[in-house]
CSV table of C-alpha atoms and ligand atoms in Angstrom, one decimal:
chain,number,residue,atom,x,y,z
A,1,MET,CA,3.6,-27.1,29.7
A,2,ILE,CA,7.6,-26.1,30.0
A,3,PRO,CA,8.9,-25.9,33.5
A,4,GLY,CA,10.4,-23.0,35.2
A,5,ARG,CA,13.5,-21.1,33.4
A,6,TRP,CA,13.3,-23.5,30.5
A,7,HIS,CA,9.8,-21.4,30.0
A,8,GLN,CA,11.8,-18.2,29.8
A,9,ILE,CA,14.4,-19.4,27.7
A,10,ALA,CA,11.7,-20.6,25.1
A,11,ALA,CA,10.0,-17.6,25.8
A,12,ALA,CA,13.2,-15.2,25.0
A,13,SER,CA,13.4,-17.4,21.6
A,14,ASN,CA,10.0,-17.2,20.4
A,15,LEU,CA,9.4,-20.8,20.9
A,16,LEU,CA,6.3,-20.6,23.3
A,17,GLY,CA,3.4,-22.4,21.5
A,18,PRO,CA,-0.1,-21.3,22.5
A,19,ASP,CA,-0.6,-23.3,25.3
A,20,GLY,CA,3.0,-22.9,26.8
A,21,ASP,CA,4.3,-26.0,25.3
A,22,LEU,CA,7.5,-26.0,23.1
A,23,ALA,CA,6.9,-24.7,19.3
A,24,PRO,CA,9.3,-25.6,16.9
A,25,THR,CA,12.1,-23.1,15.4
A,26,ILE,CA,10.4,-21.1,12.6
A,27,PHE,CA,13.0,-23.2,10.6
A,28,ALA,CA,11.7,-26.5,11.5
A,29,GLU,CA,7.8,-25.0,11.1
A,30,MET,CA,8.6,-24.0,7.6
A,31,SER,CA,10.4,-26.9,6.4
A,32,ALA,CA,7.7,-29.1,7.7
A,33,LEU,CA,5.3,-27.1,5.7
A,34,ALA,CA,7.3,-27.1,2.7
A,35,VAL,CA,7.4,-31.4,2.9
A,36,ARG,CA,3.7,-31.3,3.7
A,37,THR,CA,2.5,-29.2,0.9
A,38,GLY,CA,5.1,-29.7,-1.8
A,39,ALA,CA,6.1,-26.2,-2.0
A,40,ILE,CA,9.5,-25.2,-2.6
A,41,ASN,CA,11.8,-24.4,0.2
A,42,LEU,CA,13.2,-21.3,0.5
A,43,GLY,CA,12.8,-21.1,4.0
A,44,GLN,CA,15.3,-22.6,5.9
A,45,GLY,CA,19.0,-21.7,4.7
A,46,PHE,CA,20.5,-25.2,3.1
A,47,PRO,CA,21.8,-25.7,-0.4
A,48,ASP,CA,20.1,-28.1,-2.7
A,49,SER,CA,23.4,-29.2,-4.6
A,50,ASP,CA,26.5,-31.2,-3.2
A,51,GLY,CA,29.6,-28.8,-2.3
A,52,PRO,CA,33.2,-29.9,-3.7
A,53,GLU,CA,34.0,-33.3,-4.6
A,54,ALA,CA,37.9,-33.3,-2.7
A,55,VAL,CA,35.8,-32.3,0.6
A,56,LEU,CA,32.8,-35.2,0.1
A,57,ALA,CA,35.2,-37.8,-1.0
A,58,GLY,CA,37.5,-36.7,2.5
A,59,ALA,CA,34.7,-37.7,4.3
A,60,VAL,CA,34.2,-41.0,2.7
A,61,SER,CA,37.7,-41.7,3.0
A,62,ALA,CA,37.8,-40.9,7.0
A,63,ILE,CA,35.1,-43.2,7.6
A,64,ARG,CA,36.5,-45.9,5.0
A,65,GLY,CA,39.9,-45.8,6.6
A,66,GLY,CA,38.9,-46.2,10.3
A,67,GLY,CA,38.5,-42.4,11.4
A,68,ASN,CA,35.6,-43.0,13.4
A,69,GLN,CA,36.3,-43.0,16.9
A,70,TYR,CA,36.3,-39.9,19.3
A,71,PRO,CA,39.2,-36.9,17.9
A,72,PRO,CA,41.0,-35.1,20.1
A,73,GLY,CA,39.1,-32.7,22.6
A,74,ARG,CA,40.3,-29.6,20.7
A,75,GLY,CA,39.9,-30.8,17.5
A,76,MET,CA,42.0,-33.0,14.9
A,77,PRO,CA,45.3,-31.5,14.5
A,78,GLU,CA,44.9,-31.1,10.8
A,79,LEU,CA,41.7,-29.5,10.8
A,80,ARG,CA,43.1,-27.0,13.6
A,81,ALA,CA,46.2,-26.0,11.1
A,82,ALA,CA,44.0,-25.9,8.3
A,83,VAL,CA,41.9,-22.9,10.1
A,84,ALA,CA,44.9,-20.9,11.1
A,85,ALA,CA,46.3,-21.3,7.4
A,86,HIS,CA,43.0,-20.1,6.0
A,87,GLN,CA,43.1,-17.0,8.5
A,88,LYS,CA,46.2,-16.8,7.4
A,89,ARG,CA,45.6,-16.8,3.9
A,90,PHE,CA,42.8,-15.0,3.7
A,91,TYR,CA,43.0,-12.3,6.5
A,92,GLY,CA,46.8,-12.2,7.5
A,93,LEU,CA,46.0,-13.2,11.0
A,94,GLU,CA,48.6,-15.0,12.9
A,95,VAL,CA,46.4,-17.6,14.8
A,96,ASP,CA,48.5,-20.7,17.2
A,97,PRO,CA,46.6,-23.9,16.1
A,98,GLU,CA,48.2,-25.8,19.0
A,99,THR,CA,46.6,-23.1,21.7
A,100,GLU,CA,44.4,-20.6,20.0
A,101,VAL,CA,41.6,-22.9,18.2
A,102,LEU,CA,39.0,-25.0,19.2
A,103,VAL,CA,36.7,-27.0,16.9
A,104,THR,CA,33.0,-27.4,17.8
A,105,ALA,CA,29.8,-28.9,17.1
A,106,GLY,CA,28.8,-26.4,14.7
A,107,ALA,CA,29.2,-22.5,14.5
A,108,THR,CA,26.1,-22.9,17.3
A,109,GLU,CA,28.1,-24.7,20.0
A,110,ALA,CA,30.9,-22.4,19.5
A,111,ILE,CA,28.6,-19.5,20.0
A,112,ALA,CA,26.8,-21.1,22.9
A,113,ALA,CA,30.1,-22.3,24.8
A,114,THR,CA,31.9,-18.8,24.3
A,115,VAL,CA,28.6,-17.1,25.7
A,116,MET,CA,28.3,-19.5,28.6
A,117,ALA,CA,31.8,-19.2,29.4
A,118,LEU,CA,32.6,-15.3,29.4
A,119,CYS,CA,29.3,-14.1,30.6
A,120,GLU,CA,27.8,-14.0,34.5
A,121,PRO,CA,24.5,-13.7,35.3
A,122,GLY,CA,23.1,-10.3,34.9
A,123,ASP,CA,26.0,-9.2,32.1
A,124,GLU,CA,24.9,-7.5,28.7
A,125,VAL,CA,25.4,-8.7,25.4
A,126,VAL,CA,25.2,-6.5,22.7
A,127,THR,CA,24.0,-7.6,19.3
A,128,PHE,CA,22.0,-6.3,16.1
A,129,GLU,CA,18.4,-6.9,15.7
A,130,PRO,CA,17.2,-9.1,14.0
A,131,TYR,CA,19.4,-11.5,15.2
A,132,TYR,CA,19.6,-15.6,14.5
A,133,ASP,CA,17.1,-17.4,16.8
A,134,ALA,CA,19.9,-19.3,18.8
A,135,TYR,CA,21.6,-15.7,20.1
A,136,ALA,CA,18.5,-14.7,22.4
A,137,ALA,CA,18.3,-18.6,23.4
A,138,VAL,CA,21.8,-18.8,24.4
A,139,ILE,CA,22.2,-15.3,26.0
A,140,GLU,CA,19.0,-16.4,28.2
A,141,MET,CA,20.8,-19.6,29.3
A,142,ALA,CA,23.7,-18.1,30.2
A,143,GLY,CA,21.5,-16.1,32.7
A,144,ALA,CA,22.6,-12.9,30.4
A,145,ARG,CA,20.7,-10.0,28.9
A,146,ARG,CA,20.8,-8.9,25.6
A,147,ARG,CA,20.9,-5.3,24.3
A,148,THR,CA,20.0,-5.0,20.9
A,149,VAL,CA,20.6,-2.3,17.8
A,150,PRO,CA,18.1,-2.2,15.4
A,151,LEU,CA,18.9,-2.6,11.7
A,152,ARG,CA,15.9,-1.6,10.0
A,153,PHE,CA,14.7,-2.2,6.4
A,154,PRO,CA,15.6,-1.2,3.6
A,155,ASP,CA,19.4,-0.2,4.6
A,156,PHE,CA,19.4,-2.5,7.4
A,157,THR,CA,22.4,0.3,8.6
A,158,PRO,CA,23.2,0.5,12.7
A,159,ASP,CA,22.6,4.0,13.7
A,160,PRO,CA,25.7,5.4,15.5
A,161,ALA,CA,24.1,6.9,18.5
A,162,ALA,CA,21.5,3.5,18.8
A,163,LEU,CA,24.9,1.6,19.0
A,164,ALA,CA,26.4,3.3,21.6
A,165,ALA,CA,23.6,3.5,23.8
A,166,ALA,CA,23.8,0.0,23.5
A,167,PHE,CA,26.7,-0.3,25.4
A,168,GLY,CA,27.0,0.5,29.3
A,169,PRO,CA,29.1,-0.6,32.3
A,170,ARG,CA,27.5,-4.2,32.4
A,171,THR,CA,28.4,-5.1,28.2
A,172,ARG,CA,30.6,-8.1,28.5
A,173,LEU,CA,30.5,-9.3,24.9
A,174,VAL,CA,29.3,-8.0,21.5
A,175,LEU,CA,28.0,-10.5,19.5
A,176,VAL,CA,28.7,-9.4,15.9
A,177,ASN,CA,27.4,-11.5,12.7
A,178,SER,CA,28.7,-10.2,9.2
A,179,PRO,CA,28.0,-11.2,7.0
A,180,HIS,CA,24.6,-11.3,8.2
A,181,ASN,CA,21.7,-13.7,8.8
A,182,PRO,CA,18.6,-12.6,8.0
A,183,THR,CA,19.5,-9.2,6.4
A,184,GLY,CA,22.3,-9.9,4.0
A,185,ARG,CA,24.1,-7.2,5.1
A,186,VAL,CA,28.0,-7.1,5.0
A,187,LEU,CA,29.4,-4.5,7.8
A,188,GLY,CA,31.8,-1.8,6.3
A,189,SER,CA,35.0,-0.6,7.9
A,190,ALA,CA,33.5,2.2,9.1
A,191,GLU,CA,30.7,0.4,11.2
A,192,LEU,CA,33.3,-2.4,12.3
A,193,GLU,CA,35.1,0.8,13.4
A,194,ALA,CA,32.3,1.8,15.6
A,195,VAL,CA,31.9,-1.6,16.8
A,196,ALA,CA,35.7,-1.8,17.6
A,197,ARG,CA,36.0,1.6,19.4
A,198,LEU,CA,33.0,0.9,21.4
A,199,ALA,CA,34.2,-2.5,22.7
A,200,MET,CA,37.7,-1.1,23.9
A,201,ASP,CA,35.6,1.5,25.8
A,202,HIS,CA,34.0,-0.7,27.5
A,203,ASP,CA,36.3,-3.1,27.9
A,204,ALA,CA,34.2,-5.6,26.0
A,205,ILE,CA,34.9,-9.1,24.3
A,206,VAL,CA,33.7,-9.0,20.2
A,207,VAL,CA,32.7,-12.3,19.5
A,208,THR,CA,32.1,-12.8,15.7
A,209,ASP,CA,29.9,-15.0,13.7
A,210,GLU,CA,31.5,-15.1,10.4
A,211,VAL,CA,29.5,-18.7,9.1
A,212,TYR,CA,29.2,-16.4,5.5
A,213,GLU,CA,32.5,-15.4,5.6
A,214,HIS,CA,33.2,-16.2,1.6
A,215,LEU,CA,29.5,-15.7,0.7
A,216,THR,CA,29.7,-11.8,-0.4
A,217,PHE,CA,28.8,-10.5,-3.4
A,218,ASP,CA,29.5,-7.9,-6.0
A,219,GLY,CA,33.4,-8.1,-4.8
A,220,ARG,CA,32.5,-6.8,-1.4
A,221,ALA,CA,35.3,-7.9,1.0
A,222,HIS,CA,34.6,-9.5,4.2
A,223,ILE,CA,36.5,-7.9,6.8
A,224,PRO,CA,37.2,-10.0,10.0
A,225,LEU,CA,36.8,-8.1,13.2
A,226,ALA,CA,40.0,-9.3,14.5
A,227,THR,CA,42.1,-7.8,11.8
A,228,LEU,CA,41.2,-4.3,12.8
A,229,PRO,CA,44.2,-2.3,14.9
A,230,GLY,CA,44.0,-4.0,18.6
A,231,MET,CA,41.5,-6.3,18.1
A,232,ALA,CA,42.8,-9.7,17.6
A,233,GLU,CA,43.4,-9.5,21.5
A,234,ARG,CA,39.7,-9.1,22.4
A,235,THR,CA,37.6,-11.3,19.9
A,236,VAL,CA,36.7,-14.5,19.4
A,237,THR,CA,36.1,-15.4,16.0
A,238,ILE,CA,33.9,-18.0,15.2
A,239,SER,CA,33.2,-19.7,11.7
A,240,SER,CA,32.1,-23.1,10.2
A,241,GLY,CA,32.3,-25.2,7.0
A,242,GLY,CA,28.4,-25.9,6.7
A,243,LYS,CA,27.8,-23.0,3.9
A,244,THR,CA,31.5,-22.8,2.4
A,245,PHE,CA,31.2,-26.2,1.9
A,246,SER,CA,27.3,-26.9,1.4
A,247,VAL,CA,27.5,-29.2,4.2
A,248,THR,CA,24.7,-27.6,6.7
A,249,GLY,CA,24.3,-30.9,8.2
A,250,TRP,CA,27.9,-32.0,9.2
A,251,LYS,CA,28.1,-29.3,12.1
A,252,VAL,CA,31.8,-28.9,11.6
A,253,GLY,CA,32.4,-25.2,13.5
A,254,TRP,CA,35.6,-23.8,15.2
A,255,LEU,CA,36.5,-20.8,17.0
A,256,HIS,CA,40.0,-18.9,17.3
A,257,ALA,CA,41.1,-16.3,20.2
A,258,ARG,CA,43.8,-15.5,23.0
A,259,ARG,CA,44.8,-18.4,24.4
A,260,ASP,CA,43.2,-17.8,28.1
A,261,LEU,CA,39.9,-17.3,26.2
A,262,VAL,CA,39.8,-20.4,24.5
A,263,ASP,CA,40.9,-22.1,27.7
A,264,ALA,CA,37.9,-20.5,29.6
A,265,ILE,CA,35.7,-21.6,26.6
A,266,THR,CA,36.9,-25.0,26.3
A,267,THR,CA,36.0,-25.6,30.1
A,268,VAL,CA,32.4,-25.3,29.1
A,269,GLN,CA,32.6,-26.9,25.8
A,270,GLN,CA,34.2,-30.1,26.7
A,271,PHE,CA,30.9,-30.7,28.8
A,272,LEU,CA,28.7,-29.8,26.2
A,273,THR,CA,29.8,-32.2,23.1
A,274,TYR,CA,33.2,-32.9,24.1
A,275,VAL,CA,33.9,-33.8,20.5
A,276,ASN,CA,31.8,-34.4,17.5
A,277,ALA,CA,32.0,-35.3,13.7
A,278,GLY,CA,35.3,-37.1,13.7
A,279,PRO,CA,35.5,-38.2,10.2
A,280,PHE,CA,34.0,-34.5,8.7
A,281,GLN,CA,36.7,-33.1,10.4
A,282,PRO,CA,39.5,-33.9,8.1
A,283,ALA,CA,37.1,-33.3,5.1
A,284,VAL,CA,36.2,-29.9,6.1
A,285,ALA,CA,40.1,-29.3,6.5
A,286,ALA,CA,40.7,-30.6,3.0
A,287,GLY,CA,38.2,-27.8,2.3
A,288,LEU,CA,39.6,-25.0,4.0
A,289,ASP,CA,43.0,-25.8,2.0
A,290,LEU,CA,41.1,-25.5,-1.4
A,291,PRO,CA,42.7,-23.1,-3.8
A,292,GLY,CA,41.0,-19.7,-4.3
A,293,GLU,CA,39.4,-20.2,-7.3
A,294,PHE,CA,36.8,-22.6,-5.1
A,295,PHE,CA,35.9,-19.7,-2.8
A,296,LEU,CA,35.3,-17.1,-5.7
A,297,GLY,CA,33.4,-20.0,-7.3
A,298,VAL,CA,31.0,-20.6,-4.2
A,299,ALA,CA,30.4,-16.7,-4.0
A,300,GLY,CA,29.7,-16.0,-7.8
A,301,THR,CA,27.4,-19.1,-8.0
A,302,LEU,CA,25.3,-18.0,-5.5
A,303,GLN,CA,25.3,-14.1,-6.6
A,304,ALA,CA,23.6,-15.7,-9.9
A,305,GLY,CA,21.1,-17.2,-7.6
A,306,ARG,CA,20.7,-14.1,-5.7
A,307,ASP,CA,20.2,-12.2,-9.1
A,308,LEU,CA,17.6,-14.6,-10.2
A,309,LEU,CA,15.6,-14.4,-7.3
A,310,VAL,CA,15.8,-10.5,-6.6
A,311,GLU,CA,14.7,-10.0,-10.2
A,312,GLY,CA,11.4,-12.7,-9.4
A,313,LEU,CA,10.7,-10.9,-6.3
A,314,GLN,CA,11.0,-7.2,-7.9
A,315,ALA,CA,8.4,-8.8,-10.7
A,316,ALA,CA,6.2,-10.4,-8.3
A,317,GLY,CA,5.8,-6.9,-6.7
A,318,PHE,CA,7.7,-7.2,-3.0
A,319,GLY,CA,10.0,-4.3,-2.2
A,320,VAL,CA,13.4,-5.7,-2.1
A,321,ARG,CA,16.8,-5.3,-0.4
A,322,VAL,CA,19.8,-6.6,-2.9
A,323,PRO,CA,21.7,-8.7,0.0
A,324,GLU,CA,25.7,-7.9,-0.2
A,325,GLY,CA,26.3,-11.3,1.3
A,326,THR,CA,24.6,-14.7,2.6
A,327,TYR,CA,22.3,-17.0,1.5
A,328,PHE,CA,19.0,-14.6,2.1
A,329,ILE,CA,17.1,-11.9,0.4
A,330,VAL,CA,14.7,-9.7,2.4
A,331,ALA,CA,11.6,-8.8,0.5
A,332,ASP,CA,8.7,-6.4,1.8
A,333,ALA,CA,5.2,-7.7,1.0
A,334,ALA,CA,3.5,-4.6,2.1
A,335,PRO,CA,3.5,-3.2,-1.5
A,336,LEU,CA,1.1,-6.6,-2.8
A,337,GLY,CA,-1.2,-5.7,0.1
A,338,TYR,CA,0.2,-8.3,2.8
A,339,HIS,CA,1.1,-6.4,5.9
A,340,ASP,CA,1.9,-9.7,8.2
A,341,GLY,CA,4.7,-11.8,7.0
A,342,LEU,CA,4.0,-14.4,9.5
A,343,ALA,CA,0.6,-14.8,8.2
A,344,LEU,CA,2.1,-14.6,4.6
A,345,CYS,CA,4.6,-17.2,5.0
A,346,ARG,CA,1.8,-19.8,6.5
A,347,ASP,CA,-0.5,-18.9,3.4
A,348,LEU,CA,2.1,-18.8,0.9
A,349,PRO,CA,2.6,-22.4,-0.2
A,350,ARG,CA,-1.4,-22.0,-1.4
A,351,LEU,CA,-1.0,-18.8,-2.6
A,352,ALA,CA,2.0,-19.6,-4.7
A,353,GLY,CA,3.3,-23.0,-4.0
A,354,VAL,CA,6.5,-21.6,-1.9
A,355,VAL,CA,8.1,-21.4,1.4
A,356,ALA,CA,9.8,-18.6,2.9
A,357,VAL,CA,10.6,-17.3,6.6
A,358,PRO,CA,8.9,-14.4,8.3
A,359,MET,CA,11.2,-11.9,9.6
A,360,ARG,CA,9.6,-10.4,12.3
A,361,VAL,CA,10.3,-13.4,14.4
A,362,PHE,CA,14.1,-12.2,14.4
A,363,TYR,CA,13.3,-8.8,15.7
A,364,ASP,CA,12.2,-8.3,19.2
A,365,ASP,CA,10.2,-5.3,18.1
A,366,GLN,CA,8.1,-7.5,15.8
A,367,ASP,CA,6.6,-4.1,14.5
A,368,ALA,CA,9.9,-3.5,12.4
A,369,GLY,CA,9.8,-6.6,10.5
A,370,ARG,CA,6.1,-7.4,10.4
A,371,SER,CA,5.5,-7.5,6.7
A,372,LEU,CA,9.4,-8.5,5.7
A,373,VAL,CA,9.8,-11.9,4.6
A,374,ARG,CA,13.2,-13.6,4.2
A,375,PHE,CA,13.7,-15.9,1.0
A,376,ALA,CA,16.8,-18.3,0.7
A,377,CYS,CA,18.4,-18.1,-2.7
A,378,CYS,CA,21.0,-21.0,-2.2
A,379,LYS,CA,19.1,-23.2,-4.9
A,380,ARG,CA,20.1,-24.7,-8.3
A,381,PRO,CA,18.8,-22.0,-11.0
A,382,GLU,CA,16.0,-24.0,-12.1
A,383,VAL,CA,14.2,-24.1,-9.0
A,384,LEU,CA,14.9,-20.7,-8.0
A,385,ARG,CA,13.0,-19.9,-11.5
A,386,GLU,CA,10.6,-21.7,-11.2
A,387,ALA,CA,10.0,-20.3,-7.8
A,388,ALA,CA,10.3,-16.6,-9.3
A,389,ASP,CA,7.3,-17.7,-11.6
A,390,ARG,CA,5.2,-19.3,-8.7
A,391,LEU,CA,5.2,-16.0,-6.9
A,392,GLY,CA,4.4,-14.1,-9.9
A,393,ALA,CA,0.8,-15.4,-9.1
A,394,LEU,CA,0.8,-13.0,-5.9
A,395,ARG,CA,0.6,-10.1,-8.4
A,396,ARG,CA,-2.0,-11.6,-10.8
B,401,LIG,N1,25.3,-18.4,12.5
B,401,LIG,C1,24.5,-17.8,11.7
B,401,LIG,C2,24.5,-16.4,11.5
B,401,LIG,C3,23.7,-19.1,10.7
B,401,LIG,O1,23.2,-18.3,9.9
B,401,LIG,C4,23.8,-20.1,11.4
B,401,LIG,C5,23.1,-21.0,10.1
B,401,LIG,N2,22.9,-22.2,10.3
B,401,LIG,C6,24.9,-20.6,12.2
B,401,LIG,C7,25.3,-19.5,13.2
B,401,LIG,C8,24.9,-22.0,12.6
B,401,LIG,O2,25.9,-22.5,12.2
B,401,LIG,P1,26.1,-24.2,12.1
B,401,LIG,O3,25.2,-25.0,11.5
B,401,LIG,O4,27.8,-24.4,12.1
B,401,LIG,O5,26.1,-24.5,13.8
B,402,LIG,N1,20.9,-21.1,9.6
B,402,LIG,C1,19.5,-21.6,9.0
B,402,LIG,C2,18.6,-20.4,8.3
B,402,LIG,O1,18.7,-19.2,9.1
B,402,LIG,C3,18.6,-22.7,9.9
B,402,LIG,C4,19.2,-23.2,10.9
B,402,LIG,C5,18.6,-23.9,11.7
B,402,LIG,O2,17.1,-24.7,11.8
B,402,LIG,N2,18.8,-23.5,13.1
B,402,LIG,O3,17.8,-20.6,7.7
């Protein structure tokens, strides 16, 4: 039995087991199921091939070259400079690498430290639902409350009235993830403008989770909220190297914001990890400096994977929402007669030799995502083809 307040935190993030014990996250549960059954793991979002040679070689040479001790508290100067240069190159944002950038242990720590630093108990955090699981937990840890705006299958477009209704006098932060896990939505300028206007009207800070910033499809552009008029001042922009460079285990993340906000967040962050991933920091800096073709190439390869799997899921009889970005495709199992995605995911290795993740765990309103399942398309084409073929068994 988990004691006291932690019980509430586990409950907020759907991690209470049947006896009140801590249950594994859905990603851990489904990855373990894949290992146990030998099924193809399209659950947890991680690629099955390595990232660019320059990035891998950068880490090897940093380790061999003695870069194995604590890096500076705010991150290695070359990584902070590379983050600032990347934001200028891709989005025209002016960021001071000395005072406006903080390197973190993945985007996860950046989000946690930001919410803890900027929220008082009782403050409200507006976010879209479904949401990445860590959001609910960290909002709860900060003693804040989440106010969610539903995104519903199949278009996953926020209703402007519901968005406005989520804001109130206690709104402190708006936590926006685009490209969005798990829906695969990439928010367009009108949607981002609506968020910006409400944030200004309520004097809220916007926190953006942009870890899939380079993984957009069909030529769709990712627009950082900080580029909207007046928003650089009130936005904490968060990203990480895990997805872009296919190194999800390295956990090199960063944020940038106004200097006083970065100072406040650093106050928390320096007592969470202080620093991390010393030799991986210069390697990620080298990645951020790669030419434009690299970034287009990553998106193109992933888009080809998306197309393969979308086609396979449609052929297998799922209702499919074609994602605009990210590693993920959301499919509705109801047309196949499966109305509970969680039960289906637990049975999917037996039924089809594939593992996926049920969407309902990302919703507060579990009915909204009941028959939906999330599949990861960040795998080699032969793996996706085999998975698609196996999923065909559901229809036969
Ligand atoms: N945010 C979202 C939306 C994610 O999907 C992930 C996935 N890992 C993270 C944050 C965490 O990023 P990191 O591994 O850099 O902590
Ligand atoms: N971001 C990954 C996903 O959504 C999982 C990361 C994790 O296991 N916490 O699949």
